[in-house]
mmCIF file of C-alpha atoms (C1' of nucleotides) in Angstrom:
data_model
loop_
_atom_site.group_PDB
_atom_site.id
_atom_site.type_symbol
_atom_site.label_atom_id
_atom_site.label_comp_id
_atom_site.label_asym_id
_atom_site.label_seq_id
_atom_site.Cartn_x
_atom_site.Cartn_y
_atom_site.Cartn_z
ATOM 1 C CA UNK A 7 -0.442 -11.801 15.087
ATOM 2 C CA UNK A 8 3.511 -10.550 15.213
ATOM 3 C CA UNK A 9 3.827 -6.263 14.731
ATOM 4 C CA UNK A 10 6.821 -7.781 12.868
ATOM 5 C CA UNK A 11 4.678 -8.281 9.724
ATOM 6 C CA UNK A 12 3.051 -4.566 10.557
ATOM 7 C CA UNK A 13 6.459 -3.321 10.294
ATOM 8 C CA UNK A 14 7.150 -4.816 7.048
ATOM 9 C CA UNK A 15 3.750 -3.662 5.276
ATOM 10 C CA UNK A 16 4.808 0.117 6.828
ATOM 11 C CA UNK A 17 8.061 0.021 4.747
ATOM 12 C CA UNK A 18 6.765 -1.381 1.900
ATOM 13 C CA UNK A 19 3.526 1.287 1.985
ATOM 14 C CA UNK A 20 6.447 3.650 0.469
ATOM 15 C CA UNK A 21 6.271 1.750 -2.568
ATOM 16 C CA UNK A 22 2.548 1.411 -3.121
ATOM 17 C CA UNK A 23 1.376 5.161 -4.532
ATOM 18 C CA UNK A 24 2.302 6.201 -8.052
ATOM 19 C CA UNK A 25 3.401 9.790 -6.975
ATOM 20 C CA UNK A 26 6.031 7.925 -4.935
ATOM 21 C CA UNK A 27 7.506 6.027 -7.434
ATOM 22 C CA UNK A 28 7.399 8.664 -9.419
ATOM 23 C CA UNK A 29 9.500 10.454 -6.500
ATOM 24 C CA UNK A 30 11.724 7.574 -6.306
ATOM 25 C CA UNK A 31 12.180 7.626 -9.869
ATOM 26 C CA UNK A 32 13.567 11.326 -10.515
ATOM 27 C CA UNK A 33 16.073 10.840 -7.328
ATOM 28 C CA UNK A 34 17.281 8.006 -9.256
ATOM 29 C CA UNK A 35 19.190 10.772 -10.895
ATOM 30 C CA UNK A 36 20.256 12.084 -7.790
ATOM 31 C CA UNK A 37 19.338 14.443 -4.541
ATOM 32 C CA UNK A 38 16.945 16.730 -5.625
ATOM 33 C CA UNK A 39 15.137 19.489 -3.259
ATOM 34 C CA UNK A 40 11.285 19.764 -3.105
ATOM 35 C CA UNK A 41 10.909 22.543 -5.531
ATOM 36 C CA UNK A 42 12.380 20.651 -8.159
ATOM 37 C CA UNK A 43 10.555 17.287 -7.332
ATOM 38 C CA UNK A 44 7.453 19.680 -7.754
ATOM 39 C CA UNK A 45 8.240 20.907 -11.111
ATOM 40 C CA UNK A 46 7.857 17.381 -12.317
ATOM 41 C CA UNK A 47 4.899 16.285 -10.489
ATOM 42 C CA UNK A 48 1.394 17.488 -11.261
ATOM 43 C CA UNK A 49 0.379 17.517 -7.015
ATOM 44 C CA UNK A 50 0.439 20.551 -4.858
ATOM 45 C CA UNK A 51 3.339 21.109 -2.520
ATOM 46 C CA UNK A 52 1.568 19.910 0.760
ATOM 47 C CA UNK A 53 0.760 16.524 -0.807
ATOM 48 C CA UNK A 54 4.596 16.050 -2.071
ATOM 49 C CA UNK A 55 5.373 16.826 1.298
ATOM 50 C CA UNK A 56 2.861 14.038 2.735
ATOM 51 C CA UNK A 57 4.624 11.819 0.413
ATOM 52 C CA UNK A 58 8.172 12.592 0.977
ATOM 53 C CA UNK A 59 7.297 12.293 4.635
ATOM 54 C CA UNK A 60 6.163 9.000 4.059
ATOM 55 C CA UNK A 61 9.478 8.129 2.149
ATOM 56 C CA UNK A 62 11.312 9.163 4.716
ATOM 57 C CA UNK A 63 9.689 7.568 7.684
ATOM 58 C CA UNK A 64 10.323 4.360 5.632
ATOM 59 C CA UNK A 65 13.562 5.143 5.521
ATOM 60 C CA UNK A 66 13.600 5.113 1.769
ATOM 61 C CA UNK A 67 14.504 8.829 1.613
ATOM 62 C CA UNK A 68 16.980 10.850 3.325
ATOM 63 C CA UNK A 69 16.210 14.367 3.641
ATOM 64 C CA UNK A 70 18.992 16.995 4.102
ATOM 65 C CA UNK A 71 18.483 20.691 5.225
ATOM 66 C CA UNK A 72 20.016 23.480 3.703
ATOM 67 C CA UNK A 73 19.135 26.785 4.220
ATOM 68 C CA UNK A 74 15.515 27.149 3.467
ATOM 69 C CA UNK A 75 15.859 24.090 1.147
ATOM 70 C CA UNK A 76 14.968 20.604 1.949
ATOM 71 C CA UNK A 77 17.311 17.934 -0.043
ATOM 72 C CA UNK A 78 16.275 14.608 -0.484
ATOM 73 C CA UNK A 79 18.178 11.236 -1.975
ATOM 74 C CA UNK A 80 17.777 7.974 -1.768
ATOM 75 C CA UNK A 81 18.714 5.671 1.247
ATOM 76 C CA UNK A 82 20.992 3.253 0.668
ATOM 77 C CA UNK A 83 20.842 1.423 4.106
ATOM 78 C CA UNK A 84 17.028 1.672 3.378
ATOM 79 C CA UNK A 85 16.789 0.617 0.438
ATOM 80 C CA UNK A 86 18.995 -2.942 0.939
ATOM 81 C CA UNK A 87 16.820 -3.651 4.132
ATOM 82 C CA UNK A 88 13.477 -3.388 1.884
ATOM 83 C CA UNK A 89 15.374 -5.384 -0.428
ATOM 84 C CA UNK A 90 15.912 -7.855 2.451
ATOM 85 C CA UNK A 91 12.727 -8.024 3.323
ATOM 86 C CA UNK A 92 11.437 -8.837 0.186
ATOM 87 C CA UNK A 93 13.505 -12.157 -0.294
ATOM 88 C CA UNK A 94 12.726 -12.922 3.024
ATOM 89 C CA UNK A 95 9.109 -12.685 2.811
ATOM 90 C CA UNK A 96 9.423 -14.646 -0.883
ATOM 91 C CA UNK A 97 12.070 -17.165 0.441
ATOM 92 C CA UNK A 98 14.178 -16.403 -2.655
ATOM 93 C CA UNK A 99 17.580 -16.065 -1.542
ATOM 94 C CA UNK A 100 18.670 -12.487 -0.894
ATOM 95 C CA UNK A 101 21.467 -10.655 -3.458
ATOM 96 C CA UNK A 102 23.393 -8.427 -1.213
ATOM 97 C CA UNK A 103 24.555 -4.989 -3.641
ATOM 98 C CA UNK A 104 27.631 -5.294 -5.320
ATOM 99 C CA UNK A 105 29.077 -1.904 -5.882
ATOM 100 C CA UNK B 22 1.648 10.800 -15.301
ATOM 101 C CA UNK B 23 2.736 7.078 -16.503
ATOM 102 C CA UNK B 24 0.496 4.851 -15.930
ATOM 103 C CA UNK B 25 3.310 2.550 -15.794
ATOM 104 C CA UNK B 26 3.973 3.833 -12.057
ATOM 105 C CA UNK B 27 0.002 2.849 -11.268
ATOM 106 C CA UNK B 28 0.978 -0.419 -12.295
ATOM 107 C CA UNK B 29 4.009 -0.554 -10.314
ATOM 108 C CA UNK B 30 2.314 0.762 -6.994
ATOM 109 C CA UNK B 31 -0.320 -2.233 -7.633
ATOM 110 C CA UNK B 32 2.630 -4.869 -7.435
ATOM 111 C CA UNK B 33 3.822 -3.262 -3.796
ATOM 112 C CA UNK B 34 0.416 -3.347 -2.625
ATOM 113 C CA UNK B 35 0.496 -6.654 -2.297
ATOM 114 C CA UNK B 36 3.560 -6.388 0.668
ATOM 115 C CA UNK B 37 0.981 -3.709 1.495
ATOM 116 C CA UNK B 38 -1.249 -5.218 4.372
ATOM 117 C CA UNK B 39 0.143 -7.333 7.572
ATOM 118 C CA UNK B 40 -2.019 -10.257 6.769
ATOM 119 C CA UNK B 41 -0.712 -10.620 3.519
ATOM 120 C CA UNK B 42 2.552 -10.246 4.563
ATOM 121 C CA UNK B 43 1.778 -12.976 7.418
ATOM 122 C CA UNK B 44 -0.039 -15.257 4.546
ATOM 123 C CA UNK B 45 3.580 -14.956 2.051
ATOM 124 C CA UNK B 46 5.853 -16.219 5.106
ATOM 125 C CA UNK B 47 2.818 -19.434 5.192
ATOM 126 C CA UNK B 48 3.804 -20.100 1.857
ATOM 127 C CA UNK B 49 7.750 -20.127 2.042
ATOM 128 C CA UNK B 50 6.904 -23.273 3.407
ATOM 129 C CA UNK B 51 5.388 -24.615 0.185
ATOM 130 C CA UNK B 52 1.865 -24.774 -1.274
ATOM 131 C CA UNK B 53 -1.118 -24.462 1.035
ATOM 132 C CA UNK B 54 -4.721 -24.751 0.887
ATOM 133 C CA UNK B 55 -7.126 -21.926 1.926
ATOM 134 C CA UNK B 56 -8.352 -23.700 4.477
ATOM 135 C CA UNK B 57 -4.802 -24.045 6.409
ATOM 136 C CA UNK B 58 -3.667 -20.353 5.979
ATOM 137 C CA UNK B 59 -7.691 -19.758 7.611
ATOM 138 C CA UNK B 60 -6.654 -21.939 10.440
ATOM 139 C CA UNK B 61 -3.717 -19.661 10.868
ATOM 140 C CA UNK B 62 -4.408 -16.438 10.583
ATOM 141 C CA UNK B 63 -7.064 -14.686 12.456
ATOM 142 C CA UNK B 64 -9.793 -13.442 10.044
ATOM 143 C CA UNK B 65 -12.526 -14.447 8.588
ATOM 144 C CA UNK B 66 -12.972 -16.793 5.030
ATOM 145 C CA UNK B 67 -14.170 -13.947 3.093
ATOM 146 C CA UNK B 68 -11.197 -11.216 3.784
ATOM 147 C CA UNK B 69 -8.852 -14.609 3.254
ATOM 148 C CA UNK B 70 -10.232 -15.033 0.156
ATOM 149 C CA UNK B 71 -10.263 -11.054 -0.712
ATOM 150 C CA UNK B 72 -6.079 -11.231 0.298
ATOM 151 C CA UNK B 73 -5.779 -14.059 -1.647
ATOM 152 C CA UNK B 74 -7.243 -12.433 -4.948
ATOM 153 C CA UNK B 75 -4.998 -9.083 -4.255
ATOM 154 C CA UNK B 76 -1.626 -11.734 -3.898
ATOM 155 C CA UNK B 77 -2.942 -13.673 -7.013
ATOM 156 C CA UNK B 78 -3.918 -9.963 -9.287
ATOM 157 C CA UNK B 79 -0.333 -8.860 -8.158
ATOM 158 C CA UNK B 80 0.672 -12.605 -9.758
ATOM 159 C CA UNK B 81 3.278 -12.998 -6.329
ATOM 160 C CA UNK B 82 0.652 -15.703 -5.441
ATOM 161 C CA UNK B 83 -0.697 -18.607 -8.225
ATOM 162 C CA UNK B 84 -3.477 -20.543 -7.376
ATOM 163 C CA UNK B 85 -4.684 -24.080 -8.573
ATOM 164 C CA UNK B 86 -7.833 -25.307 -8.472
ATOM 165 C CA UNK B 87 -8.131 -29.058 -7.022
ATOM 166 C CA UNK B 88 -11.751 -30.355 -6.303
ATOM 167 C CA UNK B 89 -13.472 -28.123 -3.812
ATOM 168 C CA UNK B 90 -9.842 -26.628 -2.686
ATOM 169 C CA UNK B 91 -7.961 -24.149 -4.036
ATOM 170 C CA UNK B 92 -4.165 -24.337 -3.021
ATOM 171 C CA UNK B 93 -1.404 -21.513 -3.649
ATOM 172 C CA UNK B 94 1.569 -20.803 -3.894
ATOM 173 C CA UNK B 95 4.398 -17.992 -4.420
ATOM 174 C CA UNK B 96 4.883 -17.272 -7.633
ATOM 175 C CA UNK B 97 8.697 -17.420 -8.681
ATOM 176 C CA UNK B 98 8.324 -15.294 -11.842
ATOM 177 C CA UNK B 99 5.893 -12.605 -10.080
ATOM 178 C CA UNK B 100 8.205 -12.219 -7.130
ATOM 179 C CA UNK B 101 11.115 -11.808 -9.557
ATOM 180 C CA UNK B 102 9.692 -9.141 -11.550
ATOM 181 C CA UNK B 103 8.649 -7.486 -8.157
ATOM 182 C CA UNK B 104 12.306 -7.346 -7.100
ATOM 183 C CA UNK B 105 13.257 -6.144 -10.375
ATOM 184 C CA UNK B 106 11.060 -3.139 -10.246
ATOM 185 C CA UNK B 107 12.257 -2.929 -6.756
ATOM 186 C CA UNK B 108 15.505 -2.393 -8.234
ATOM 187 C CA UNK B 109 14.982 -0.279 -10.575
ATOM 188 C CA UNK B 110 12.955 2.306 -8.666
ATOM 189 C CA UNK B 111 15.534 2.597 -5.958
ATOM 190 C CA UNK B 112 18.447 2.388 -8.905
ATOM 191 C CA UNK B 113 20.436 -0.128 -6.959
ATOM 192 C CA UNK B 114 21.906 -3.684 -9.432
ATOM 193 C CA UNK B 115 19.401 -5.818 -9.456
ATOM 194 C CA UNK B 116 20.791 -9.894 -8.584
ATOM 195 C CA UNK B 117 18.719 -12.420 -10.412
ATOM 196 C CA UNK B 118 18.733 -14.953 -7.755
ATOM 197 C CA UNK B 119 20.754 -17.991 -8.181
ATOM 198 C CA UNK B 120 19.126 -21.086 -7.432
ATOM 199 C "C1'" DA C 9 -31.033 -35.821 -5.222
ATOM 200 C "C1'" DC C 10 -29.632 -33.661 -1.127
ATOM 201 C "C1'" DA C 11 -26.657 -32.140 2.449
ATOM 202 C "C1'" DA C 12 -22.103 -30.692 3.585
ATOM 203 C "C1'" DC C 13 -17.921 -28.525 2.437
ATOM 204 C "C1'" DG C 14 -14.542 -25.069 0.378
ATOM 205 C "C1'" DC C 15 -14.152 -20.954 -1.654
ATOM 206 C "C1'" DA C 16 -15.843 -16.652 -4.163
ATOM 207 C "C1'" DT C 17 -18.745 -12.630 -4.527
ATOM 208 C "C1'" DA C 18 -21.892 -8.781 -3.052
ATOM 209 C "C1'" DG C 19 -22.826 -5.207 -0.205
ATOM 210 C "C1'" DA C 20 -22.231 -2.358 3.828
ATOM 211 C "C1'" DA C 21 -19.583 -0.108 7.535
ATOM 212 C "C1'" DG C 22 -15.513 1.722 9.396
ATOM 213 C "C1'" DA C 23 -10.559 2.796 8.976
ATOM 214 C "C1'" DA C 24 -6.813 4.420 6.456
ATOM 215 C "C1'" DT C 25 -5.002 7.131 2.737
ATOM 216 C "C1'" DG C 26 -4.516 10.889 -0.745
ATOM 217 C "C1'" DT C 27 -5.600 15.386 -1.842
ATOM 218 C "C1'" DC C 28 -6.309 20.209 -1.412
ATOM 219 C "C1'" DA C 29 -6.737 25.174 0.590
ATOM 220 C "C1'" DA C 30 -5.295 27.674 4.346
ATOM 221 C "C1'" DT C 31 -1.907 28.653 7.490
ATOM 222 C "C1'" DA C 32 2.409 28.203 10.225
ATOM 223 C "C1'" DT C 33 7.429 28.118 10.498
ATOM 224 C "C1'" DA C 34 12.000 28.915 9.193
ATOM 225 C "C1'" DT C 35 15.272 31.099 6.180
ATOM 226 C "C1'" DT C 36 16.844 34.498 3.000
ATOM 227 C "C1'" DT C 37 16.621 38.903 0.717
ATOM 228 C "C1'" DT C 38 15.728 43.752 0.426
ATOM 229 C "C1'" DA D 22 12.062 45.014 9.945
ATOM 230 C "C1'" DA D 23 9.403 43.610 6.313
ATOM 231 C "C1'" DA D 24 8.688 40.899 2.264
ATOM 232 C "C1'" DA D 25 9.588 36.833 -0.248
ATOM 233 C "C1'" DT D 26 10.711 32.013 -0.543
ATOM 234 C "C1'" DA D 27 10.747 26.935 0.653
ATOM 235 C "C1'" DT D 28 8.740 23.592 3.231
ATOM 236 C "C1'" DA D 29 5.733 21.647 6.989
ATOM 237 C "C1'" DT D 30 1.381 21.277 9.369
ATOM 238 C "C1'" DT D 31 -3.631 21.497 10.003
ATOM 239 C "C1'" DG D 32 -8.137 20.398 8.941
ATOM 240 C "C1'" DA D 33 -11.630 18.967 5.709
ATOM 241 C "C1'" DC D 34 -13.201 16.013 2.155
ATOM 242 C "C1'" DA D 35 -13.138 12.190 -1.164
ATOM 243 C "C1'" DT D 36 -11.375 7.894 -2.350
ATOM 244 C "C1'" DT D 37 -9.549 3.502 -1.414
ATOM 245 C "C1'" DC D 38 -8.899 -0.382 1.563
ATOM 246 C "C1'" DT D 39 -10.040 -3.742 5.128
ATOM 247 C "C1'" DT D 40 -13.305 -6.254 7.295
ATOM 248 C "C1'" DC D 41 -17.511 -8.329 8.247
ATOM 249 C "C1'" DT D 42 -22.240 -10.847 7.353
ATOM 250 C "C1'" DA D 43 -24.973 -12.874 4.054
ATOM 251 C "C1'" DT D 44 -25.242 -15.441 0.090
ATOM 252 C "C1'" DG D 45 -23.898 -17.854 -4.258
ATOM 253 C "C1'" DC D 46 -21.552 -21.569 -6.733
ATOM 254 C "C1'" DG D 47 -19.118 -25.684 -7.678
ATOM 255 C "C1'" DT D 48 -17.570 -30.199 -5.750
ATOM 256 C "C1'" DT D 49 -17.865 -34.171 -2.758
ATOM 257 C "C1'" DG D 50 -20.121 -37.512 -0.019
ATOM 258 C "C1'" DT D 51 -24.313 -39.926 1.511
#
DNA sequence: ACAACGCATAGAAGAATGTCAATATATTTT
DNA sequence: AAAATATATTGACATTCTTCTATGCGTTGT
């Protein structure tokens, strides 16, 4: 049993909770910091930060300090690879971005 | 709360769980019984068969019934829409694949 | 008709996950 | 320095998920 396909269900964990897509969804519009995210979402502030943790450990999220502020946007680089991985566990050929 | 992102999170559970993953790389090689992916992968008939119905609700997996064997496959259109909404939650240009 | 085979379902146990209240830490403001 | 603010961490609890054994059901072969 490869830790390769461990690996794979860890990134794509980030994807399987509705308060994460949710997450995902409102950064669509750009960095956001946790306060803000929590406006929107009807969970208490320890539980966003479980989830953004989670995010971030997937590499889905980046999170940027500033001052007493914690910024987060999406991950590119992240983003593609789950993208990646998802062709290649599907066999349909992989789209890299074109921006 | 949409329960439109519920739905979504249900799709990505199904890249959720190693042995899953491990059962969608059997089936890049083409359709399979349940009986070969068994001989494969190191659990028991039962949690196969419990996998099996979480790849086939998430409709990335479609099953046919033949005799006493039920054989599966990826499903093309399921695994489409999954990168789709893959794309869309993360904001990057979706790529319908070219085949 | 009966036994064997392939797979599904039921139910139980343990592991993992999501959630919260309480608290800690770091930064900013007064 | 003290209070306020933003976020992280801890610990407890409930829910969900994974896995197993036991069993059921439909099909095939004798």
């Amino acid at each position: 049993m490869d830790t390769n396909e461990k690996r794979i269900a860890t990134i794509f964990k980030a994807f399987c909770d509705e308060n994460r897509i949710h997450v995902l969804k409102l950064l669509i519009a750009g960095e956001k910091c946790a306060c803000d995210l929590l406006d929107e979402i009807k969970i208490t502030q320890p539980t966003l930060s479980h989830h953004m943790k989670i995010l971030c450990d997937a590499e889905i999220v980046i999170p940027r300090k500033e001052g007493k502020w914690t910024y987060y946007s999406l991950n590119p680089d992240g983003v593609e690879k789950a993208k990646r991985l998802l062709s290649e566990i599907t066999q349909l050929q992989h789209q890299p971005t074109q921006n």
